Structure formats: structure tokens, C-alpha cells
Coordinates of C-alpha atoms in Angstrom, one line a residue:
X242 CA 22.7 -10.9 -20.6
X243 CA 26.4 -11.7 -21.6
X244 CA 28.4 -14.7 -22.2
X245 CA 32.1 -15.7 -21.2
X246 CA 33.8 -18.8 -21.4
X247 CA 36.2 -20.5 -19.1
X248 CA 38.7 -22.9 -20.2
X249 CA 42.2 -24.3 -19.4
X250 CA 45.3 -22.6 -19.8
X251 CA 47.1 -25.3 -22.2
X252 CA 49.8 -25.0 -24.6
X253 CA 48.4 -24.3 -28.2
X254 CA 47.8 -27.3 -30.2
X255 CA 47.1 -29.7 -26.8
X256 CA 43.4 -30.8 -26.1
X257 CA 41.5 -28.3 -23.3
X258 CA 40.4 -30.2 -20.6
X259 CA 38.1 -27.5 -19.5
X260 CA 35.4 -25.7 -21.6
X261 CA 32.4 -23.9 -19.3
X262 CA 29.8 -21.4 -21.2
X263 CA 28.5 -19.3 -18.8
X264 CA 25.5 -17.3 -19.8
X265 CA 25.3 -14.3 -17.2
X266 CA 21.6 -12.4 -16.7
X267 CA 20.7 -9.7 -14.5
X268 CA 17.1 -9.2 -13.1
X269 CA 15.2 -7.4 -9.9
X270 CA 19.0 -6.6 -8.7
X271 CA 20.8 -10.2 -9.2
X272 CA 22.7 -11.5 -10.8
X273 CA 22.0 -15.2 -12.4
X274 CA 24.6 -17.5 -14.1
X275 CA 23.6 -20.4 -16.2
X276 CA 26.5 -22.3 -17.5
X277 CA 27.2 -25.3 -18.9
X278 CA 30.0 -27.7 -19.7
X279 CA 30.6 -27.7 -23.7
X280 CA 32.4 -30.9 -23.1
X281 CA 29.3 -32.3 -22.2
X282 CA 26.4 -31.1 -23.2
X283 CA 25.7 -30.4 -27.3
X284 CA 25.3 -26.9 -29.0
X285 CA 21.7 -28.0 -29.4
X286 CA 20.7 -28.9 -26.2
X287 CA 22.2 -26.0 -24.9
X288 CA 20.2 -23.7 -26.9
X289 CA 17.1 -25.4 -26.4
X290 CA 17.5 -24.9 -22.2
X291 CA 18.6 -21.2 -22.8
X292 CA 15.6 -20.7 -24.7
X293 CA 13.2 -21.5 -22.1
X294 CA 15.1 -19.5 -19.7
X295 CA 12.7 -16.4 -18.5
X296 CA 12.9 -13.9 -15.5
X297 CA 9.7 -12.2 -14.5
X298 CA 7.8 -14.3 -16.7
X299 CA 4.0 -14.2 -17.4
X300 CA 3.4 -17.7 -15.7
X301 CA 2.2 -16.2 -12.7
X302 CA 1.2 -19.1 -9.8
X303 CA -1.3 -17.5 -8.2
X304 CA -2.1 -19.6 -4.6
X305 CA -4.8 -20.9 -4.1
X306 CA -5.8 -19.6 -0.6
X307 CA -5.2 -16.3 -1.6
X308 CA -8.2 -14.2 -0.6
X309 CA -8.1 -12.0 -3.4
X310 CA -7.6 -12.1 -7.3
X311 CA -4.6 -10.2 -8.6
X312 CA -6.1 -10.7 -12.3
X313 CA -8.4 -7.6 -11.6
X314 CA -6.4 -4.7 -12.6
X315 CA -7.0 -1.3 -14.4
X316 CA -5.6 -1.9 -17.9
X317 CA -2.7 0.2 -17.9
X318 CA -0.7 -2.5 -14.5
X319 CA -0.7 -6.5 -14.9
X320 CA 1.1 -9.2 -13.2
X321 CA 4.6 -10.9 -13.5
X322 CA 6.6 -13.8 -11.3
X323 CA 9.4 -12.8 -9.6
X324 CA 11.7 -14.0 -7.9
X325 CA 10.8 -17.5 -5.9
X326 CA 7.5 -17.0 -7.5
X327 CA 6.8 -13.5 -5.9
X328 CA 4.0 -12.1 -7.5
X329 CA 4.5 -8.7 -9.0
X330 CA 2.4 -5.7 -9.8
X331 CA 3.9 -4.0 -12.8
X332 CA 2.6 -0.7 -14.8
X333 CA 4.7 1.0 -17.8
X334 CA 7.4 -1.9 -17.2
X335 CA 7.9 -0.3 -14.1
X336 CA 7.7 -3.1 -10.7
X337 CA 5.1 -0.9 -8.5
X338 CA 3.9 -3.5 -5.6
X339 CA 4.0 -7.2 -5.4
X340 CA 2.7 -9.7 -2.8
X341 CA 4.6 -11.6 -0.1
X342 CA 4.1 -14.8 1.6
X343 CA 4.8 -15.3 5.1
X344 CA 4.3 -18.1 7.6
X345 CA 2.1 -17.1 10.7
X346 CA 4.3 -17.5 14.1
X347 CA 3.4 -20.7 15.7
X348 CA 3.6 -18.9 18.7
X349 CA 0.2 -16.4 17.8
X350 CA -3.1 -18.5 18.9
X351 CA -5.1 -15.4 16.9
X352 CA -3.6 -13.4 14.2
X353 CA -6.9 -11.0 14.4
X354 CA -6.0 -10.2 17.7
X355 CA -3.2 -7.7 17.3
X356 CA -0.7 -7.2 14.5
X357 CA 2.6 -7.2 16.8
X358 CA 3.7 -10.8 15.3
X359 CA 4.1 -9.2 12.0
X360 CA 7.9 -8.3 12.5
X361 CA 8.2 -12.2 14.0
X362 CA 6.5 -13.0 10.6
X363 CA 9.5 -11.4 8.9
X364 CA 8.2 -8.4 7.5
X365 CA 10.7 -6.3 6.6
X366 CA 8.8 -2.9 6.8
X367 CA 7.7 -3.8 10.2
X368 CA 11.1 -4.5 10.9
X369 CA 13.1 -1.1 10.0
X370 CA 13.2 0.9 12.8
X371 CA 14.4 4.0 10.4
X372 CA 10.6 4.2 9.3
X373 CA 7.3 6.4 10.4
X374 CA 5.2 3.3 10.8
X375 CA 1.3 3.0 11.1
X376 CA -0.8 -0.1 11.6
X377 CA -4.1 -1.0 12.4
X378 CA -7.4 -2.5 10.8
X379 CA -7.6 -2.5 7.3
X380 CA -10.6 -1.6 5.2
X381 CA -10.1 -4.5 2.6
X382 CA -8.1 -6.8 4.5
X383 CA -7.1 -8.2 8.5
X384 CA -4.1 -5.8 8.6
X385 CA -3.3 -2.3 7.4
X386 CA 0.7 -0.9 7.6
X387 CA 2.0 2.6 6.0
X388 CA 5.8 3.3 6.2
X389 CA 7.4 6.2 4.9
X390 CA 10.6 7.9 5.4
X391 CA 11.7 10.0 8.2
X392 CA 11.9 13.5 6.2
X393 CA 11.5 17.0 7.3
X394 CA 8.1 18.6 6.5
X395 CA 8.1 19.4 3.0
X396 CA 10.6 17.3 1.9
X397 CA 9.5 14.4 -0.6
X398 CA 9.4 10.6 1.0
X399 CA 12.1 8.7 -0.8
X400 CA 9.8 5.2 0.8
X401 CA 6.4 5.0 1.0
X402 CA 5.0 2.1 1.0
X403 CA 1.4 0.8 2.0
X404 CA 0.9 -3.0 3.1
X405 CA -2.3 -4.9 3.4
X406 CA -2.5 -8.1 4.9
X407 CA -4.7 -10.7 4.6
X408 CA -4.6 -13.9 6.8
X409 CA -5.1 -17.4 5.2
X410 CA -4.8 -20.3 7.5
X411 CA -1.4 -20.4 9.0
X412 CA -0.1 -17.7 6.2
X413 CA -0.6 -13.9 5.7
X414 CA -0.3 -12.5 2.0
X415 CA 1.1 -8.8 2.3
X416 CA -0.4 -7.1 -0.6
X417 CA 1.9 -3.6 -0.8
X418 CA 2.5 -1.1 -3.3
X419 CA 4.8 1.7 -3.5
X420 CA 2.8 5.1 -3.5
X421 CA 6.0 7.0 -4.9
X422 CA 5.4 5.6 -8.0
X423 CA 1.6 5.2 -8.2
X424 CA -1.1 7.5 -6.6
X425 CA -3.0 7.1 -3.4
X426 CA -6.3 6.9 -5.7
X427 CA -5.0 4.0 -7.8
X428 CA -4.4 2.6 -4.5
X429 CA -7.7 2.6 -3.0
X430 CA -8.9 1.5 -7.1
X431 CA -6.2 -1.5 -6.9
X432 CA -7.8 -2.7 -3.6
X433 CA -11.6 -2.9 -4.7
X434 CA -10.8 -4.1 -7.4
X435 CA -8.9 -6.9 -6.3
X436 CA -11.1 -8.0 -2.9
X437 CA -14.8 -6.7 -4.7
X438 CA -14.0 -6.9 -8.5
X439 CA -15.5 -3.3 -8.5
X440 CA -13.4 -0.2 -9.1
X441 CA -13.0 2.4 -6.2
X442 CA -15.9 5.1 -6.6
X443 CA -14.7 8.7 -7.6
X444 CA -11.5 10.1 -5.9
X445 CA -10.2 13.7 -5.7
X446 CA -7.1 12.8 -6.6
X447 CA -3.6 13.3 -8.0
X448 CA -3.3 16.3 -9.7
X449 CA -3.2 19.2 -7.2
X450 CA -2.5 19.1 -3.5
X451 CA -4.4 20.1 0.2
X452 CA -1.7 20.3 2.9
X453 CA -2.8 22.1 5.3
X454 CA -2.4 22.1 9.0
X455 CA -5.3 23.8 11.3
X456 CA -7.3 23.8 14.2
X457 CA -11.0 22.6 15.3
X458 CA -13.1 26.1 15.8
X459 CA -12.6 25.7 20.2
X460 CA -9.1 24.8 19.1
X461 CA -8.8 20.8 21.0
X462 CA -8.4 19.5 17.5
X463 CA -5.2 20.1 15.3
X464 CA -5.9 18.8 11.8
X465 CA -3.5 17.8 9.1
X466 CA -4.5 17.3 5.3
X467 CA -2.8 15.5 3.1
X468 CA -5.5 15.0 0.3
X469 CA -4.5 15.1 -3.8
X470 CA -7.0 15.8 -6.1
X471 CA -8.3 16.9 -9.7
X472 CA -8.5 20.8 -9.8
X473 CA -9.3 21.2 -13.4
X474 CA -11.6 18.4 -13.2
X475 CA -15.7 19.8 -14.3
X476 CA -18.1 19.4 -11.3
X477 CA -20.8 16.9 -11.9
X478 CA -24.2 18.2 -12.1
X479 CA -25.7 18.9 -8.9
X480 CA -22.2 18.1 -6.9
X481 CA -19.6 20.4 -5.5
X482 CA -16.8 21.3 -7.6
X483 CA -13.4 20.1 -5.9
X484 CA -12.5 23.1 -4.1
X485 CA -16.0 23.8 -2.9
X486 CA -15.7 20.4 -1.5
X487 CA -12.2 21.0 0.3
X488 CA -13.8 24.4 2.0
X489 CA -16.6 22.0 3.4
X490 CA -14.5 19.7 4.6
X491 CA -12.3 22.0 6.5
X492 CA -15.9 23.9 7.6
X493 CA -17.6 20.8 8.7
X494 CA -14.0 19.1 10.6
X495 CA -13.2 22.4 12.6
X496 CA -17.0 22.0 13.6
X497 CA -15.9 18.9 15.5
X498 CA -14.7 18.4 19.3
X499 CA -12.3 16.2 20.7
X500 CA -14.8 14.5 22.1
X501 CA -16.7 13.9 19.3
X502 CA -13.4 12.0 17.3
X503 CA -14.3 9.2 19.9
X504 CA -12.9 10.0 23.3
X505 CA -14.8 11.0 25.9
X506 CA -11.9 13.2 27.7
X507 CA -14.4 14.7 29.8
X508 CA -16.3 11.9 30.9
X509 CA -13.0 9.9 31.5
X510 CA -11.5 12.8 33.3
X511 CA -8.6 13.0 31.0
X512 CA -7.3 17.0 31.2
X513 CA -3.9 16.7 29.8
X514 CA -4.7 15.4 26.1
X515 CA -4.2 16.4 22.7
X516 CA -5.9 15.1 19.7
X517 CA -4.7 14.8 15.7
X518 CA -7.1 13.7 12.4
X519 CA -5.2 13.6 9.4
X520 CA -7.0 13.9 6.2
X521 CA -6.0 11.5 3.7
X522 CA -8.5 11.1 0.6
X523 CA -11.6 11.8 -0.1
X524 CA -14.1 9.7 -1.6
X525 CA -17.3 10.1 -3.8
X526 CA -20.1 7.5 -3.3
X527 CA -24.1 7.2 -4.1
X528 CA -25.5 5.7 -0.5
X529 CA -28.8 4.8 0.0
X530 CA -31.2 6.2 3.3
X531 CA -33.4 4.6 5.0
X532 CA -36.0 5.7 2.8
X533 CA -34.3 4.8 -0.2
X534 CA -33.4 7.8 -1.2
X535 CA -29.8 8.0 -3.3
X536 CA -27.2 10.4 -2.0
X537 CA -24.2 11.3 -3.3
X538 CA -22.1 11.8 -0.3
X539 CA -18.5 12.7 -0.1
X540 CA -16.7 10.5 2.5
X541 CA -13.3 11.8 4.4
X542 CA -11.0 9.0 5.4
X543 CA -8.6 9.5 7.4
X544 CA -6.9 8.6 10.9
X545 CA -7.4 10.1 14.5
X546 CA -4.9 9.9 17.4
X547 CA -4.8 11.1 21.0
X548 CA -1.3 11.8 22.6
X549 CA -1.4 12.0 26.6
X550 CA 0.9 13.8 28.7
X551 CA 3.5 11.0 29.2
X552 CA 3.7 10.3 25.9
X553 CA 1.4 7.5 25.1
X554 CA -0.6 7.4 22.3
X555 CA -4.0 5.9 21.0
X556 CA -6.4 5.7 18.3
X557 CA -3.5 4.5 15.8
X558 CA -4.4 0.6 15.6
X559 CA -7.7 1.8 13.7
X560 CA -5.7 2.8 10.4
X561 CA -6.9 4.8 7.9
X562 CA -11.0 4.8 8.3
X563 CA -14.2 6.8 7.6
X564 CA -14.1 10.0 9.3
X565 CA -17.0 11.7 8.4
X566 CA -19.6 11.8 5.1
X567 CA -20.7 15.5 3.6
X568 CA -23.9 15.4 1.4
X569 CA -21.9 16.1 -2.1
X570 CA -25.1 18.6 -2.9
X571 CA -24.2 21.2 -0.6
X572 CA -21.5 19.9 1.8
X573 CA -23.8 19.7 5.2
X574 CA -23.1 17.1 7.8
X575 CA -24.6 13.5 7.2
X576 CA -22.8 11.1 9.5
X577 CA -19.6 10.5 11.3
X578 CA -17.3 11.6 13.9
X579 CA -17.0 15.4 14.9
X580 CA -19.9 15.8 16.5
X581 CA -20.0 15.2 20.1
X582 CA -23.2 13.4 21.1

């Protein structure tokens, strides 16, 4: 910060009636002033208040009815108050998420109804109109939302953020981090750790990209990845290497129907449909069978959406889920969507 001092424009030798210290900081984009009058307050006590003065402190308050615990991060982010005691996610001094308070709408009877009162809430994502929104269920909390800039193909998102929300009471608690500054994989990591205390398993992720846009082998599903990973990283033994794992998911997706992503077009008589599943990450996990047996399986996550003639659209209010799980082994077909029953 600075310092500049006020004082009364009298002729020199004749007593100022006016003396204000103003001590000027700057933090998260304002500007604060903490002054005092030196008429009135000694050089001692002064000093004292301007050493206790901190912005972004450690002294995080964490609330009590918050359904998570922010202390359980990867070493390398921790926490810091912000403003009006705004809890902040910070890694490499660098403010990368943070969580938000808002009051629950007197006028919603069930928040786990629908997620529509979120812009009444306040939430400013929900709220911009100049964003690609999606929203739906949430695989750690009530409420999932992903905004990201309006950009041609190819061109990098200048916003792209990704909410959670989880209800408390009359409150919701928007959880959100900005994934142009950390990875979808510390994402997913951030959000287990913080709702199961466990890290995320595995994730292809970050260094290397799959975006690629094709169609289902009887061509009534367009696919879209969008899936980072490791390309130098070593196989582990007995498990696909990273590519090998990225030709099995395209193998076993274009293997899929429309009907078997979850809409029975046929049965419903719907002729005039199209149907889009974008790949977003991929996931290792050990799952147990029946039996007992210990798997490793590679799980796809990602979202499905069916776009009719007139325009309307379903399938987004799910959010990002579990598409499909490959055995990690040799990249066969274990479980999931796809498959037409």
C-alpha cells in the first residue's frame, strides 16, 4: 500500500486544523483506505491498528453447515479469506476457485427439485447470458453448472468455470474453480477430496489432448472428445497404455446406438432426432464383481444430449456422468450406456 496525508491549507507558521493519514491498500481488485485523524489518535496506536490490518488472511471461517471440508487439499493449493469472508482456493499465490454463499429463494419449497432458482439465488454465472451454460446433477454435490465462453472451435475459452453446489438448510454453498488455471483432473482430485477425504483415482490427464469429433458405426450418434491426458506416462502392468485406451474408447462408443445412450427413439416413435455424447475425462478405478473379483476398469464420463426437430433439447440436466466402463486389461465392454438392450 501507500500513504498520503490531508491537511489544511493555512498560512505557514499558523496551527493546522486538519491532519488525516490515509493508509491506501489494494487487494482482489479494490481499493481499501484506512485513515486516521493524527489530531486524534497517537503514533502508537496507530501503528498498533495498521499492524493487525490483513487482506486475504489465513483466518479462514469456515461455516459450520458446510457439507464439505475445504482443509482437504493437495499440497501444492490452500485456503485464504477473502473479501466478506469468502473463502478462497489459492495454488502458486494464484486465486484459482473459492466458495460462495447464497440464500435459497423463499419462494423454492424444494431446492432438489430443479436448479432454475439458481439465477434468483444471485449466481452470477447463471446469470450472464453471454455464456455456453450446462447444469444438471452433480456427482459430489445437489447441483452441477459449467460456463465457458462463447469462442469459435479452436479458439481458447477466456472463462471456464465449473460450479458445484451443495444445499444446506435455506443456503447453497457454490464450490467453483476456474479450469483455465487448473486442470480438469485436479478438478475431479479437489472434489473427492473435499466431500470423501480421498483423492480422485488415476486420471488421463493434462499433458496431451483428444479432440475429436466422430460418428457411432450406423452413424445416429455424433461424438465429441474433449479428454487431456498423460502421453508419456508408462502403462501399468497389465493395463492399457494411454493411447491404447483412447482407440478403445472411440471402438467401444461408435459400437453404441442412439437408443442405447437412453432414449428409446424407436419405441417412443421419435423419427426426427439427433443425439451428441461428449467425452470429457477418463477415469481409472479398481471395482469389485459380484464374485469379488478386483477389476481395473477405465470409466468414460461424460454428457449425452438429444436435439429434436423444433429445437428442444434433453438429456442436459444430468451433467457430466458415467458413460460407459472398459475393462483396463484389454478395453472390452463392462457396463454402461451404448448398448441398446
Amino acid at each position: 500500500g501507500y500513504t498520503v496525508e490531508f491537511f489544511s491549507d493555512v498560512p505557514d507558521g499558523q496551527p493546522k486544523t486538519l491532519l488525516n493519514r490515509h493508509n491506501v491498500y489494494q487487494w482482489e481488485n479494490r481499493i481499501y483506505d484506512v485513515w486516521f485523524d493524527e489530531y486524534a489518535v497517537s503514533p502508537e496506536v496507530e501503528n498498533a491498528i495498521l499492524n493487525t490490518v490483513s487482506f486475504g488472511s489465513g483466518a479462514v471461517a469456515i461455516p459450520s453447515s458446510l457439507p464439505i471440508d475445504p482443509t482437504k487439499l493437495p499440497d501444492d493449493m490452500g485456503l485464504k479469506s477473502g473479501e466478506n469472508g469468502v473463502i478462497l482456493f489459492v495454488k502458486d499465490g494464484e486465486t484459482v476457485g473459492q466458495i460462495d454463499t447464497y440464500d435459497i429463494p423463499d419462494s423454492v419449497e424444494n431446492p432438489y427439485a430443479d436448479f432454475d432458482w439458481l439465477a434468483e439465488a444471485g449466481v452470477a454465472d447463471v446469470l450472464d447470458s453471454s455464456l455456453i451454460q450446462m447444469a444438471g446433477s452433480s456427482v459430489y454435490g445437489d447441483w452441477e453448472l459449467q460456463v465457458e465462453s462463447d469462442v469459435p472451435d479452436g479458439q481458447a475459452q477466456a472463462v471456464r468455470r465449473w460450479h458445484t453446489f451443495f444445499i444446506a438448510d435455506r443456503k447453497v454453498y457454490d464450490v467453483w474453480f476456474d479450469l483455465t488455471k487448473i486442470s480438469e483432473g485436479e478438478y475431479w482430485n479437489l472434489m473427492s477430496l473435499m466431500t470423501t477425504g480421498e483423492p480422485e483415482e488415476t486420471t488421463l490427464s493434462q499433458d496431451a489432448h483428444w479432440g475429436e469429433t466422430f460418428l457411432s458405426d450406423d452413424g445416429t450418434v455424433t461424438f465429441q472428445a474433449d479428454i487431456y491426458y498423460d502421453l508419456t506416462a508408462p502403462a501399468e502392468a497389465g493395463i492399457l497404455s494411454a493411447p491404447e485406451m483412447l482407440a478403445a474408447v472411440k471402438r467401444e462408443m461408435q459400437a453404441g446406438t442412439m437408443d442405447g445412450f437412453g432414449l428409446g427413439t424407436k419405441e417412443m416413435g421419435y423419427t426426427d432426432v439427433e443425439c451428441f455424447v461428449n467425452l470429457t475425462d477418463l477415469v481409472l478405478e479398481t471395482r469389485k464383481t459380484d464374485s469379488g473379483e478386483e477389476i481395473p476398469e477405465l470409466i468414460v464420463m461424460g454428457t449425452v444430449i438429444y436435439r429434436f426437430s423444433d429445437g428442444n433439447t434433453i438429456g442436459q440436466e444430468l451433467g457430466i456422468h458415467e458413460l460407459m466402463a472398459l475393462d483396463a486389461r484389454d478395453g472390452s465392454f463392462l457396463s454402461g450406456y451404448g448398448r441398446a438392450s
